[in-house]
Amino acid sequence: MNNSQPVRCLFVTSIFPPINGGSAVVYENLCRYAPNGTMMVLASWRDYATGKPIENWKELDNAAPYSVERIELLRPISIQSKSKLHSLWLLVTQDLPLKAKVLYKAVEIIKARNVNVICIGELTAGSWLGLLCRWLFGCKIINYIHGEEITTRMNYLFYGKNRKFYLRKADAIVAVSQFTRNALIDIMEVNPIKIHVNENGVDTKRFFPGVKKDAILKRHKIEGKRILLTVGRLVQRKGIDKTLQALPEIIKKIPNIHYLIVGSGEFQPNLETIVKELALENFVTFAGRIAEEDLVKYYQSCDLFVMPNRELADHDTEGFGLVFLEANACKKAVIGGRAGGAVEAISHGKTGLLVDGNNPEEIASAIIELLTDETKRKEIEETGYQYALNANWESKAHRFYELCNNLLKETAQ
């Protein structure tokens, strides 16, 4: 007889809206579209990457149709470890005291809300909590894996080396793509039976086709321009640097081109240097972080979405590329890199084009092709739009909910 409990899943993650990023969007939508009362979140109100308070988190939490609780930090503010001794000092003075606070809060939530599943959104920073909660309360543990957290080489004494251990101890693992699933098996030696692929979806109620927005064009003084758009964290693997290097060739064919870059990140100074070196100041705009409600307007205002992602020397790469689906949902053709999970997010020649993200010439050629061949671009826009409509978050959230439910059924049998 099946006496399984109703699903009460707690997401534990520092990467949660209003913080930008693909994984934040994933967790938010899994909670938003799950059955009422089944999902809740433990997040932080301070950004561990910058140490600054996260803007507008209270407003977002108050409007959410699910429960969100926050403490100051779930993981220490990022500090580069200089040696094994320094790493040990950080562990004793920062990590352990913080973990005590996180555990206290998690226990409080578990007891108050009868939590029976813990979903860990950050493999190395959060898995310890899942293991403790299973030992204390019998909670099932799910690790949600996007890609870069397992493909990137890590040198920290107490972090990267524990990834295989944490994954081996999990009750289930969600991979956002077949690429990520294969990396879990090949790099982390995970038993394939544990892995459940749940590709990223897109919120078609939030992202939809529309005309270019005058307010956006005026804001950045780009009226009458052919607009390339990139949205995402400004990190090296996104390929923004190579797109900038491709611009001089693109300008020769499309002189009214303008490259609009939305997002922030540690790679921005490098990108600004490239802009100056190539004298592209009149062709490039760094829009920075934007309001959530404006994001769809930026997609609608572009002529082509481009993010030629690539795999770096340390194997950091894109796990899926949620932004490609968002652009498709706004009826925009996309260009991505032939690396990581982007090859699954983009159907080459149908929903967009795949290029070598290390090759500015190939990037330039693809952009020129789609912006000068209107018939081909329109065909891709239509196919990409239909693809996005079939990749809605409702189905993805239901699949995750069923995974939680099945784990609890196994316990009850």
mmCIF file of C-alpha atoms in Angstrom:
data_model
loop_
_atom_site.group_PDB
_atom_site.id
_atom_site.type_symbol
_atom_site.label_atom_id
_atom_site.label_comp_id
_atom_site.label_asym_id
_atom_site.label_seq_id
_atom_site.Cartn_x
_atom_site.Cartn_y
_atom_site.Cartn_z
ATOM 1 C CA MET A 1 0.000 0.000 0.000
ATOM 2 C CA ASN A 2 1.276 3.476 -0.900
ATOM 3 C CA ASN A 3 1.234 5.925 1.998
ATOM 4 C CA SER A 4 3.609 8.479 0.517
ATOM 5 C CA GLN A 5 3.518 12.000 1.896
ATOM 6 C CA PRO A 6 2.482 15.011 -0.189
ATOM 7 C CA VAL A 7 5.484 16.710 -1.770
ATOM 8 C CA ARG A 8 7.002 19.502 0.333
ATOM 9 C CA CYS A 9 10.224 20.479 -1.452
ATOM 10 C CA LEU A 10 12.673 23.121 -0.232
ATOM 11 C CA PHE A 11 14.982 24.700 -2.832
ATOM 12 C CA VAL A 12 18.247 25.869 -1.283
ATOM 13 C CA THR A 13 20.155 28.284 -3.517
ATOM 14 C CA SER A 14 22.004 31.602 -3.478
ATOM 15 C CA ILE A 15 21.245 32.013 -7.186
ATOM 16 C CA PHE A 16 17.641 33.145 -7.126
ATOM 17 C CA PRO A 17 15.783 36.183 -8.519
ATOM 18 C CA PRO A 18 16.176 39.104 -8.508
ATOM 19 C CA ILE A 19 19.728 37.849 -9.220
ATOM 20 C CA ASN A 20 20.142 37.383 -12.974
ATOM 21 C CA GLY A 21 21.190 34.082 -14.458
ATOM 22 C CA GLY A 22 19.803 30.986 -16.109
ATOM 23 C CA SER A 23 19.786 28.835 -12.991
ATOM 24 C CA ALA A 24 17.856 31.525 -11.059
ATOM 25 C CA VAL A 25 15.199 31.513 -13.780
ATOM 26 C CA VAL A 26 14.992 27.708 -13.658
ATOM 27 C CA TYR A 27 14.407 27.514 -9.900
ATOM 28 C CA GLU A 28 11.899 30.363 -9.912
ATOM 29 C CA ASN A 29 9.784 28.784 -12.633
ATOM 30 C CA LEU A 30 9.892 25.292 -11.143
ATOM 31 C CA CYS A 31 8.399 26.820 -8.000
ATOM 32 C CA ARG A 32 5.951 29.087 -9.816
ATOM 33 C CA TYR A 33 4.376 26.362 -11.951
ATOM 34 C CA ALA A 34 4.374 23.496 -9.436
ATOM 35 C CA PRO A 35 1.157 22.566 -7.589
ATOM 36 C CA ASN A 36 0.325 25.121 -4.898
ATOM 37 C CA GLY A 37 2.128 24.647 -1.611
ATOM 38 C CA THR A 38 4.568 21.995 -2.847
ATOM 39 C CA MET A 39 7.651 24.177 -3.407
ATOM 40 C CA MET A 40 9.404 26.688 -1.169
ATOM 41 C CA VAL A 41 12.760 28.469 -1.242
ATOM 42 C CA LEU A 42 15.606 29.255 1.119
ATOM 43 C CA ALA A 43 17.771 31.961 -0.441
ATOM 44 C CA SER A 44 20.005 34.851 0.658
ATOM 45 C CA TRP A 45 19.375 38.583 0.646
ATOM 46 C CA ARG A 46 23.041 39.420 0.086
ATOM 47 C CA ASP A 47 24.913 38.561 -3.130
ATOM 48 C CA TYR A 48 27.839 36.282 -2.261
ATOM 49 C CA ALA A 49 29.664 37.336 -5.454
ATOM 50 C CA THR A 50 29.715 41.061 -4.603
ATOM 51 C CA GLY A 51 28.861 41.212 -0.910
ATOM 52 C CA LYS A 52 26.144 43.773 -1.693
ATOM 53 C CA PRO A 53 22.461 43.443 -0.733
ATOM 54 C CA ILE A 54 20.333 42.102 -3.580
ATOM 55 C CA GLU A 55 18.125 44.859 -4.964
ATOM 56 C CA ASN A 56 14.331 44.520 -4.740
ATOM 57 C CA TRP A 57 14.330 41.066 -3.144
ATOM 58 C CA LYS A 58 11.560 41.952 -0.694
ATOM 59 C CA GLU A 59 9.213 43.090 -3.449
ATOM 60 C CA LEU A 60 9.821 39.914 -5.464
ATOM 61 C CA ASP A 61 9.321 37.632 -2.458
ATOM 62 C CA ASN A 62 6.109 39.354 -1.423
ATOM 63 C CA ALA A 63 4.657 38.923 -4.916
ATOM 64 C CA ALA A 64 5.695 35.279 -5.328
ATOM 65 C CA PRO A 65 2.934 32.607 -5.294
ATOM 66 C CA TYR A 66 5.225 30.353 -3.254
ATOM 67 C CA SER A 67 7.082 30.758 0.029
ATOM 68 C CA VAL A 68 10.542 32.385 0.040
ATOM 69 C CA GLU A 69 12.627 32.783 3.191
ATOM 70 C CA ARG A 70 16.003 34.463 3.258
ATOM 71 C CA ILE A 71 18.997 34.842 5.500
ATOM 72 C CA GLU A 72 21.981 37.094 4.899
ATOM 73 C CA LEU A 73 24.170 34.474 3.169
ATOM 74 C CA LEU A 74 24.019 30.776 2.354
ATOM 75 C CA ARG A 75 27.678 30.637 1.402
ATOM 76 C CA PRO A 76 30.666 32.875 2.198
ATOM 77 C CA ILE A 77 31.378 35.944 0.097
ATOM 78 C CA SER A 78 33.727 34.924 -2.713
ATOM 79 C CA ILE A 79 37.395 35.122 -1.717
ATOM 80 C CA GLN A 80 40.134 33.586 -3.862
ATOM 81 C CA SER A 81 41.982 30.918 -1.872
ATOM 82 C CA LYS A 82 45.746 31.540 -2.042
ATOM 83 C CA SER A 83 46.964 28.270 -0.540
ATOM 84 C CA LYS A 84 45.869 25.182 1.380
ATOM 85 C CA LEU A 85 46.596 26.975 4.661
ATOM 86 C CA HIS A 86 44.540 29.988 3.578
ATOM 87 C CA SER A 87 41.738 27.660 2.506
ATOM 88 C CA LEU A 88 41.789 26.039 5.954
ATOM 89 C CA TRP A 89 41.695 29.445 7.636
ATOM 90 C CA LEU A 90 38.664 30.446 5.538
ATOM 91 C CA LEU A 91 36.947 27.205 6.496
ATOM 92 C CA VAL A 92 37.399 27.743 10.230
ATOM 93 C CA THR A 93 36.722 31.483 10.396
ATOM 94 C CA GLN A 94 33.996 31.880 7.770
ATOM 95 C CA ASP A 95 32.561 28.639 6.399
ATOM 96 C CA LEU A 96 31.779 26.783 9.623
ATOM 97 C CA PRO A 97 30.128 29.706 11.502
ATOM 98 C CA LEU A 98 28.022 30.471 8.430
ATOM 99 C CA LYS A 99 27.031 26.831 8.005
ATOM 100 C CA ALA A 100 25.757 26.792 11.580
ATOM 101 C CA LYS A 101 23.432 29.722 10.781
ATOM 102 C CA VAL A 102 22.232 28.102 7.546
ATOM 103 C CA LEU A 103 21.534 24.799 9.284
ATOM 104 C CA TYR A 104 19.573 26.525 12.057
ATOM 105 C CA LYS A 105 17.356 28.286 9.501
ATOM 106 C CA ALA A 106 16.870 25.153 7.389
ATOM 107 C CA VAL A 107 15.848 23.117 10.440
ATOM 108 C CA GLU A 108 13.366 25.837 11.399
ATOM 109 C CA ILE A 109 11.743 25.675 7.929
ATOM 110 C CA ILE A 110 11.739 21.864 7.768
ATOM 111 C CA LYS A 111 9.965 21.569 11.110
ATOM 112 C CA ALA A 112 7.457 24.347 10.422
ATOM 113 C CA ARG A 113 6.532 23.218 6.895
ATOM 114 C CA ASN A 114 7.057 19.445 7.045
ATOM 115 C CA VAL A 115 9.698 19.500 4.302
ATOM 116 C CA ASN A 116 10.485 16.045 2.913
ATOM 117 C CA VAL A 117 12.602 16.859 -0.172
ATOM 118 C CA ILE A 118 15.640 19.152 -0.324
ATOM 119 C CA CYS A 119 16.701 20.393 -3.773
ATOM 120 C CA ILE A 120 20.245 21.738 -3.750
ATOM 121 C CA GLY A 121 20.881 24.411 -6.360
ATOM 122 C CA GLU A 122 24.627 24.760 -5.775
ATOM 123 C CA LEU A 123 26.496 21.467 -5.761
ATOM 124 C CA THR A 124 29.671 22.335 -3.865
ATOM 125 C CA ALA A 125 28.259 25.093 -1.657
ATOM 126 C CA GLY A 126 24.994 23.457 -0.589
ATOM 127 C CA SER A 127 25.192 19.661 -0.670
ATOM 128 C CA TRP A 128 26.470 19.415 2.901
ATOM 129 C CA LEU A 129 23.109 20.794 4.057
ATOM 130 C CA GLY A 130 21.163 18.162 2.143
ATOM 131 C CA LEU A 131 23.186 15.359 3.706
ATOM 132 C CA LEU A 132 22.650 16.721 7.211
ATOM 133 C CA CYS A 133 18.910 17.190 6.660
ATOM 134 C CA ARG A 134 18.569 13.632 5.410
ATOM 135 C CA TRP A 135 20.382 12.353 8.498
ATOM 136 C CA LEU A 136 18.306 14.507 10.856
ATOM 137 C CA PHE A 137 14.868 14.305 9.209
ATOM 138 C CA GLY A 138 14.986 11.665 6.474
ATOM 139 C CA CYS A 139 14.592 14.230 3.666
ATOM 140 C CA LYS A 140 15.268 13.102 0.118
ATOM 141 C CA ILE A 141 18.117 14.952 -1.631
ATOM 142 C CA ILE A 142 18.064 16.181 -5.233
ATOM 143 C CA ASN A 143 21.018 17.952 -6.858
ATOM 144 C CA TYR A 144 20.041 20.228 -9.759
ATOM 145 C CA ILE A 145 22.956 20.333 -12.199
ATOM 146 C CA HIS A 146 23.322 22.848 -15.027
ATOM 147 C CA GLY A 147 26.753 21.970 -16.378
ATOM 148 C CA GLU A 148 29.511 24.400 -15.476
ATOM 149 C CA GLU A 149 29.584 23.262 -11.835
ATOM 150 C CA ILE A 150 30.803 19.811 -12.930
ATOM 151 C CA THR A 151 32.748 20.592 -16.117
ATOM 152 C CA THR A 152 34.847 23.414 -14.663
ATOM 153 C CA ARG A 153 38.132 22.412 -13.095
ATOM 154 C CA MET A 154 38.290 23.441 -9.413
ATOM 155 C CA ASN A 155 41.426 23.721 -7.280
ATOM 156 C CA TYR A 156 39.983 24.577 -3.869
ATOM 157 C CA LEU A 157 40.985 22.201 -1.095
ATOM 158 C CA PHE A 158 37.517 21.790 0.398
ATOM 159 C CA TYR A 159 35.283 22.274 -2.648
ATOM 160 C CA GLY A 160 35.974 20.793 -6.066
ATOM 161 C CA LYS A 161 37.259 17.477 -4.749
ATOM 162 C CA ASN A 162 33.950 16.775 -2.966
ATOM 163 C CA ARG A 163 31.737 16.923 -6.052
ATOM 164 C CA LYS A 164 31.793 13.199 -6.799
ATOM 165 C CA PHE A 165 31.077 12.393 -3.160
ATOM 166 C CA TYR A 166 28.042 14.680 -3.025
ATOM 167 C CA LEU A 167 26.627 13.373 -6.292
ATOM 168 C CA ARG A 168 27.090 9.775 -5.188
ATOM 169 C CA LYS A 169 25.138 10.492 -1.986
ATOM 170 C CA ALA A 170 22.195 12.234 -3.692
ATOM 171 C CA ASP A 171 18.896 10.384 -4.049
ATOM 172 C CA ALA A 172 18.406 11.860 -7.505
ATOM 173 C CA ILE A 173 20.149 14.269 -9.869
ATOM 174 C CA VAL A 174 18.486 16.529 -12.414
ATOM 175 C CA ALA A 175 20.487 17.419 -15.542
ATOM 176 C CA VAL A 176 19.317 20.307 -17.739
ATOM 177 C CA SER A 177 20.572 18.703 -20.969
ATOM 178 C CA GLN A 178 21.940 15.499 -22.463
ATOM 179 C CA PHE A 179 25.316 17.254 -22.517
ATOM 180 C CA THR A 180 25.112 17.716 -18.741
ATOM 181 C CA ARG A 181 23.922 14.114 -18.294
ATOM 182 C CA ASN A 182 26.908 12.823 -20.270
ATOM 183 C CA ALA A 183 29.285 15.011 -18.249
ATOM 184 C CA LEU A 184 27.830 13.621 -15.008
ATOM 185 C CA ILE A 185 28.501 10.098 -16.238
ATOM 186 C CA ASP A 186 31.889 10.676 -17.903
ATOM 187 C CA ILE A 187 33.477 13.217 -15.543
ATOM 188 C CA MET A 188 31.730 12.595 -12.231
ATOM 189 C CA GLU A 189 31.167 8.840 -12.688
ATOM 190 C CA VAL A 190 27.516 9.103 -11.638
ATOM 191 C CA ASN A 191 25.250 6.065 -11.980
ATOM 192 C CA PRO A 192 22.997 6.856 -14.997
ATOM 193 C CA ILE A 193 19.972 5.455 -13.136
ATOM 194 C CA LYS A 194 20.146 8.435 -10.750
ATOM 195 C CA ILE A 195 20.071 11.060 -13.507
ATOM 196 C CA HIS A 196 16.826 12.642 -14.718
ATOM 197 C CA VAL A 197 17.047 15.000 -17.709
ATOM 198 C CA ASN A 198 14.727 18.003 -17.488
ATOM 199 C CA GLU A 199 15.611 20.500 -20.200
ATOM 200 C CA ASN A 200 15.110 24.155 -19.418
ATOM 201 C CA GLY A 201 11.815 25.683 -20.427
ATOM 202 C CA VAL A 202 10.609 29.169 -21.252
ATOM 203 C CA ASP A 203 7.798 31.258 -19.792
ATOM 204 C CA THR A 204 5.732 32.016 -22.897
ATOM 205 C CA LYS A 205 3.422 34.218 -20.850
ATOM 206 C CA ARG A 206 6.345 36.467 -20.037
ATOM 207 C CA PHE A 207 8.283 36.184 -23.317
ATOM 208 C CA PHE A 208 6.291 36.739 -26.503
ATOM 209 C CA PRO A 209 6.606 38.530 -29.879
ATOM 210 C CA GLY A 210 6.189 42.282 -30.083
ATOM 211 C CA VAL A 211 7.282 45.369 -31.985
ATOM 212 C CA LYS A 212 10.463 47.261 -31.191
ATOM 213 C CA LYS A 213 9.995 49.464 -28.146
ATOM 214 C CA ASP A 214 10.602 53.186 -28.665
ATOM 215 C CA ALA A 215 11.471 53.644 -24.987
ATOM 216 C CA ILE A 216 14.321 51.127 -25.245
ATOM 217 C CA LEU A 217 15.611 52.581 -28.505
ATOM 218 C CA LYS A 218 15.534 56.138 -27.122
ATOM 219 C CA ARG A 219 17.094 55.078 -23.825
ATOM 220 C CA HIS A 220 20.199 53.869 -25.634
ATOM 221 C CA LYS A 221 19.998 56.252 -28.619
ATOM 222 C CA ILE A 222 19.793 53.424 -31.140
ATOM 223 C CA GLU A 223 16.784 54.457 -33.208
ATOM 224 C CA GLY A 224 17.047 53.215 -36.797
ATOM 225 C CA LYS A 225 19.773 50.672 -35.982
ATOM 226 C CA ARG A 226 19.974 46.941 -36.751
ATOM 227 C CA ILE A 227 20.335 45.601 -33.234
ATOM 228 C CA LEU A 228 22.322 42.597 -32.066
ATOM 229 C CA LEU A 229 21.476 41.551 -28.515
ATOM 230 C CA THR A 230 23.227 39.481 -25.878
ATOM 231 C CA VAL A 231 21.636 38.835 -22.473
ATOM 232 C CA GLY A 232 23.523 37.156 -19.632
ATOM 233 C CA ARG A 233 26.264 37.352 -17.067
ATOM 234 C CA LEU A 234 29.359 38.947 -18.539
ATOM 235 C CA VAL A 235 31.691 35.977 -18.285
ATOM 236 C CA GLN A 236 34.227 34.725 -20.791
ATOM 237 C CA ARG A 237 32.418 31.578 -21.935
ATOM 238 C CA LYS A 238 29.498 33.607 -23.355
ATOM 239 C CA GLY A 239 31.592 34.668 -26.376
ATOM 240 C CA ILE A 240 30.819 38.387 -26.172
ATOM 241 C CA ASP A 241 34.507 39.161 -26.713
ATOM 242 C CA LYS A 242 34.532 37.218 -29.974
ATOM 243 C CA THR A 243 31.345 38.959 -31.111
ATOM 244 C CA LEU A 244 33.050 42.306 -30.503
ATOM 245 C CA GLN A 245 36.021 41.119 -32.547
ATOM 246 C CA ALA A 246 33.594 40.158 -35.325
ATOM 247 C CA LEU A 247 31.955 43.605 -35.411
ATOM 248 C CA PRO A 248 34.465 45.396 -37.703
ATOM 249 C CA GLU A 249 33.708 42.881 -40.460
ATOM 250 C CA ILE A 250 29.956 43.121 -39.818
ATOM 251 C CA ILE A 251 30.075 46.928 -39.972
ATOM 252 C CA LYS A 252 31.482 46.749 -43.525
ATOM 253 C CA LYS A 253 28.320 44.961 -44.695
ATOM 254 C CA ILE A 254 25.787 46.457 -42.237
ATOM 255 C CA PRO A 255 27.013 49.961 -41.285
ATOM 256 C CA ASN A 256 23.965 50.731 -39.121
ATOM 257 C CA ILE A 257 24.575 47.721 -36.838
ATOM 258 C CA HIS A 258 24.571 48.207 -33.053
ATOM 259 C CA TYR A 259 25.482 45.637 -30.397
ATOM 260 C CA LEU A 260 23.429 45.873 -27.179
ATOM 261 C CA ILE A 261 24.814 43.911 -24.227
ATOM 262 C CA VAL A 262 22.501 43.323 -21.249
ATOM 263 C CA GLY A 263 23.953 42.043 -17.987
ATOM 264 C CA SER A 264 26.850 42.503 -15.615
ATOM 265 C CA GLY A 265 29.821 40.424 -14.567
ATOM 266 C CA GLU A 266 33.524 40.203 -13.923
ATOM 267 C CA PHE A 267 34.478 40.073 -17.621
ATOM 268 C CA GLN A 268 33.084 43.530 -18.400
ATOM 269 C CA PRO A 269 36.431 45.400 -18.031
ATOM 270 C CA ASN A 270 37.971 43.033 -20.614
ATOM 271 C CA LEU A 271 35.062 43.670 -22.973
ATOM 272 C CA GLU A 272 35.330 47.441 -22.536
ATOM 273 C CA THR A 273 39.034 47.219 -23.391
ATOM 274 C CA ILE A 274 38.217 45.405 -26.650
ATOM 275 C CA VAL A 275 35.661 48.097 -27.528
ATOM 276 C CA LYS A 276 38.295 50.809 -27.077
ATOM 277 C CA GLU A 277 41.024 48.915 -28.943
ATOM 278 C CA LEU A 278 38.724 48.356 -31.940
ATOM 279 C CA ALA A 279 37.205 51.870 -31.774
ATOM 280 C CA LEU A 280 33.688 50.444 -31.430
ATOM 281 C CA GLU A 281 32.338 53.011 -28.965
ATOM 282 C CA ASN A 282 29.642 54.129 -31.424
ATOM 283 C CA PHE A 283 28.549 50.564 -32.167
ATOM 284 C CA VAL A 284 28.350 48.976 -28.702
ATOM 285 C CA THR A 285 26.256 49.707 -25.609
ATOM 286 C CA PHE A 286 26.617 48.046 -22.210
ATOM 287 C CA ALA A 287 23.096 48.259 -20.787
ATOM 288 C CA GLY A 288 24.076 46.711 -17.442
ATOM 289 C CA ARG A 289 21.460 45.086 -15.225
ATOM 290 C CA ILE A 290 17.910 45.892 -16.208
ATOM 291 C CA ALA A 291 14.511 45.621 -14.547
ATOM 292 C CA GLU A 292 12.933 42.175 -14.877
ATOM 293 C CA GLU A 293 9.846 43.608 -16.566
ATOM 294 C CA ASP A 294 12.050 45.239 -19.230
ATOM 295 C CA LEU A 295 13.767 42.051 -20.368
ATOM 296 C CA VAL A 296 11.066 41.028 -22.847
ATOM 297 C CA LYS A 297 11.172 44.557 -24.305
ATOM 298 C CA TYR A 298 14.883 44.169 -25.046
ATOM 299 C CA TYR A 299 14.291 40.861 -26.821
ATOM 300 C CA GLN A 300 11.452 42.394 -28.824
ATOM 301 C CA SER A 301 13.623 45.382 -29.770
ATOM 302 C CA CYS A 302 16.482 43.395 -31.313
ATOM 303 C CA ASP A 303 16.868 42.079 -34.856
ATOM 304 C CA LEU A 304 19.009 39.098 -33.879
ATOM 305 C CA PHE A 305 20.056 37.414 -30.631
ATOM 306 C CA VAL A 306 23.682 36.307 -30.442
ATOM 307 C CA MET A 307 25.668 34.453 -27.769
ATOM 308 C CA PRO A 308 28.449 32.366 -29.390
ATOM 309 C CA ASN A 309 29.361 30.447 -26.250
ATOM 310 C CA ARG A 310 32.486 28.302 -26.141
ATOM 311 C CA GLU A 311 34.318 25.874 -23.871
ATOM 312 C CA LEU A 312 37.231 27.415 -22.000
ATOM 313 C CA ALA A 313 40.568 25.826 -21.128
ATOM 314 C CA ASP A 314 39.296 24.927 -17.642
ATOM 315 C CA HIS A 315 36.281 23.241 -19.332
ATOM 316 C CA ASP A 316 33.848 25.930 -18.213
ATOM 317 C CA THR A 317 31.012 25.890 -20.740
ATOM 318 C CA GLU A 318 27.299 26.576 -21.161
ATOM 319 C CA GLY A 319 25.087 23.860 -19.686
ATOM 320 C CA PHE A 320 22.066 24.697 -21.850
ATOM 321 C CA GLY A 321 21.457 28.350 -22.746
ATOM 322 C CA LEU A 322 18.030 29.394 -21.532
ATOM 323 C CA VAL A 323 18.339 32.783 -23.234
ATOM 324 C CA PHE A 324 18.096 31.138 -26.661
ATOM 325 C CA LEU A 325 14.625 29.865 -25.801
ATOM 326 C CA GLU A 326 13.605 33.256 -24.422
ATOM 327 C CA ALA A 327 14.675 34.928 -27.667
ATOM 328 C CA ASN A 328 12.880 32.263 -29.740
ATOM 329 C CA ALA A 329 9.721 32.881 -27.707
ATOM 330 C CA CYS A 330 9.951 36.543 -28.766
ATOM 331 C CA LYS A 331 10.212 35.349 -32.395
ATOM 332 C CA LYS A 332 13.896 36.149 -32.791
ATOM 333 C CA ALA A 333 16.471 34.073 -34.654
ATOM 334 C CA VAL A 334 19.477 33.136 -32.510
ATOM 335 C CA ILE A 335 23.171 32.444 -32.975
ATOM 336 C CA GLY A 336 24.953 30.266 -30.420
ATOM 337 C CA GLY A 337 28.210 28.439 -30.003
ATOM 338 C CA ARG A 338 28.807 24.875 -31.032
ATOM 339 C CA ALA A 339 29.710 23.910 -27.445
ATOM 340 C CA GLY A 340 28.124 22.581 -24.276
ATOM 341 C CA GLY A 341 24.358 22.323 -24.058
ATOM 342 C CA ALA A 342 23.735 25.098 -26.598
ATOM 343 C CA VAL A 343 23.736 22.442 -29.322
ATOM 344 C CA GLU A 344 20.540 21.127 -27.715
ATOM 345 C CA ALA A 345 18.972 24.543 -27.158
ATOM 346 C CA ILE A 346 19.443 25.457 -30.843
ATOM 347 C CA SER A 347 18.429 23.355 -33.829
ATOM 348 C CA HIS A 348 20.983 24.449 -36.440
ATOM 349 C CA GLY A 349 19.346 25.966 -39.485
ATOM 350 C CA LYS A 350 15.871 25.694 -37.957
ATOM 351 C CA THR A 351 15.686 27.733 -34.727
ATOM 352 C CA GLY A 352 19.042 29.461 -35.186
ATOM 353 C CA LEU A 353 22.627 28.952 -36.291
ATOM 354 C CA LEU A 354 25.510 27.297 -34.439
ATOM 355 C CA VAL A 355 29.037 28.645 -34.909
ATOM 356 C CA ASP A 356 32.550 28.122 -33.619
ATOM 357 C CA GLY A 357 32.565 30.440 -30.613
ATOM 358 C CA ASN A 358 36.331 30.871 -30.909
ATOM 359 C CA ASN A 359 36.140 32.139 -34.502
ATOM 360 C CA PRO A 360 35.181 35.820 -35.030
ATOM 361 C CA GLU A 361 35.105 35.317 -38.803
ATOM 362 C CA GLU A 362 32.512 32.543 -38.533
ATOM 363 C CA ILE A 363 30.471 34.613 -36.063
ATOM 364 C CA ALA A 364 30.557 37.595 -38.440
ATOM 365 C CA SER A 365 29.520 35.424 -41.396
ATOM 366 C CA ALA A 366 26.511 33.989 -39.540
ATOM 367 C CA ILE A 367 25.324 37.410 -38.360
ATOM 368 C CA ILE A 368 25.691 38.923 -41.836
ATOM 369 C CA GLU A 369 23.859 35.951 -43.373
ATOM 370 C CA LEU A 370 20.810 36.266 -41.125
ATOM 371 C CA LEU A 371 20.610 40.064 -41.255
ATOM 372 C CA THR A 372 20.899 40.209 -45.053
ATOM 373 C CA ASP A 373 18.764 37.180 -45.948
ATOM 374 C CA GLU A 374 15.360 38.226 -44.659
ATOM 375 C CA THR A 375 13.566 35.157 -46.032
ATOM 376 C CA LYS A 376 15.847 32.765 -44.167
ATOM 377 C CA ARG A 377 15.699 34.820 -40.974
ATOM 378 C CA LYS A 378 11.900 34.932 -41.039
ATOM 379 C CA GLU A 379 11.724 31.152 -41.517
ATOM 380 C CA ILE A 380 14.034 30.621 -38.541
ATOM 381 C CA GLU A 381 12.065 33.090 -36.429
ATOM 382 C CA GLU A 382 8.824 31.219 -37.082
ATOM 383 C CA THR A 383 10.312 27.758 -36.434
ATOM 384 C CA GLY A 384 12.048 28.966 -33.280
ATOM 385 C CA TYR A 385 8.827 30.493 -32.027
ATOM 386 C CA GLN A 386 6.916 27.224 -32.450
ATOM 387 C CA TYR A 387 9.742 25.361 -30.709
ATOM 388 C CA ALA A 388 9.586 27.750 -27.737
ATOM 389 C CA LEU A 389 5.816 27.330 -27.441
ATOM 390 C CA ASN A 390 6.339 23.590 -26.942
ATOM 391 C CA ALA A 391 9.013 24.114 -24.270
ATOM 392 C CA ASN A 392 6.798 25.739 -21.653
ATOM 393 C CA TRP A 393 7.634 25.776 -17.952
ATOM 394 C CA GLU A 394 4.392 24.108 -16.929
ATOM 395 C CA SER A 395 5.574 20.790 -18.361
ATOM 396 C CA LYS A 396 9.076 21.169 -16.886
ATOM 397 C CA ALA A 397 7.712 21.969 -13.408
ATOM 398 C CA HIS A 398 5.338 19.005 -13.593
ATOM 399 C CA ARG A 399 8.229 16.698 -14.476
ATOM 400 C CA PHE A 400 10.236 17.930 -11.477
ATOM 401 C CA TYR A 401 7.226 17.582 -9.172
ATOM 402 C CA GLU A 402 6.725 13.985 -10.357
ATOM 403 C CA LEU A 403 10.377 13.217 -9.590
ATOM 404 C CA CYS A 404 9.868 14.453 -6.013
ATOM 405 C CA ASN A 405 6.657 12.468 -5.736
ATOM 406 C CA ASN A 406 8.269 9.269 -7.005
ATOM 407 C CA LEU A 407 11.149 9.583 -4.520
ATOM 408 C CA LEU A 408 8.646 9.796 -1.686
ATOM 409 C CA LYS A 409 6.674 6.818 -3.052
ATOM 410 C CA GLU A 410 9.857 4.738 -3.052
ATOM 411 C CA THR A 411 10.297 5.508 0.632
ATOM 412 C CA ALA A 412 6.713 4.576 1.451
ATOM 413 C CA GLN A 413 6.804 1.221 -0.349
#
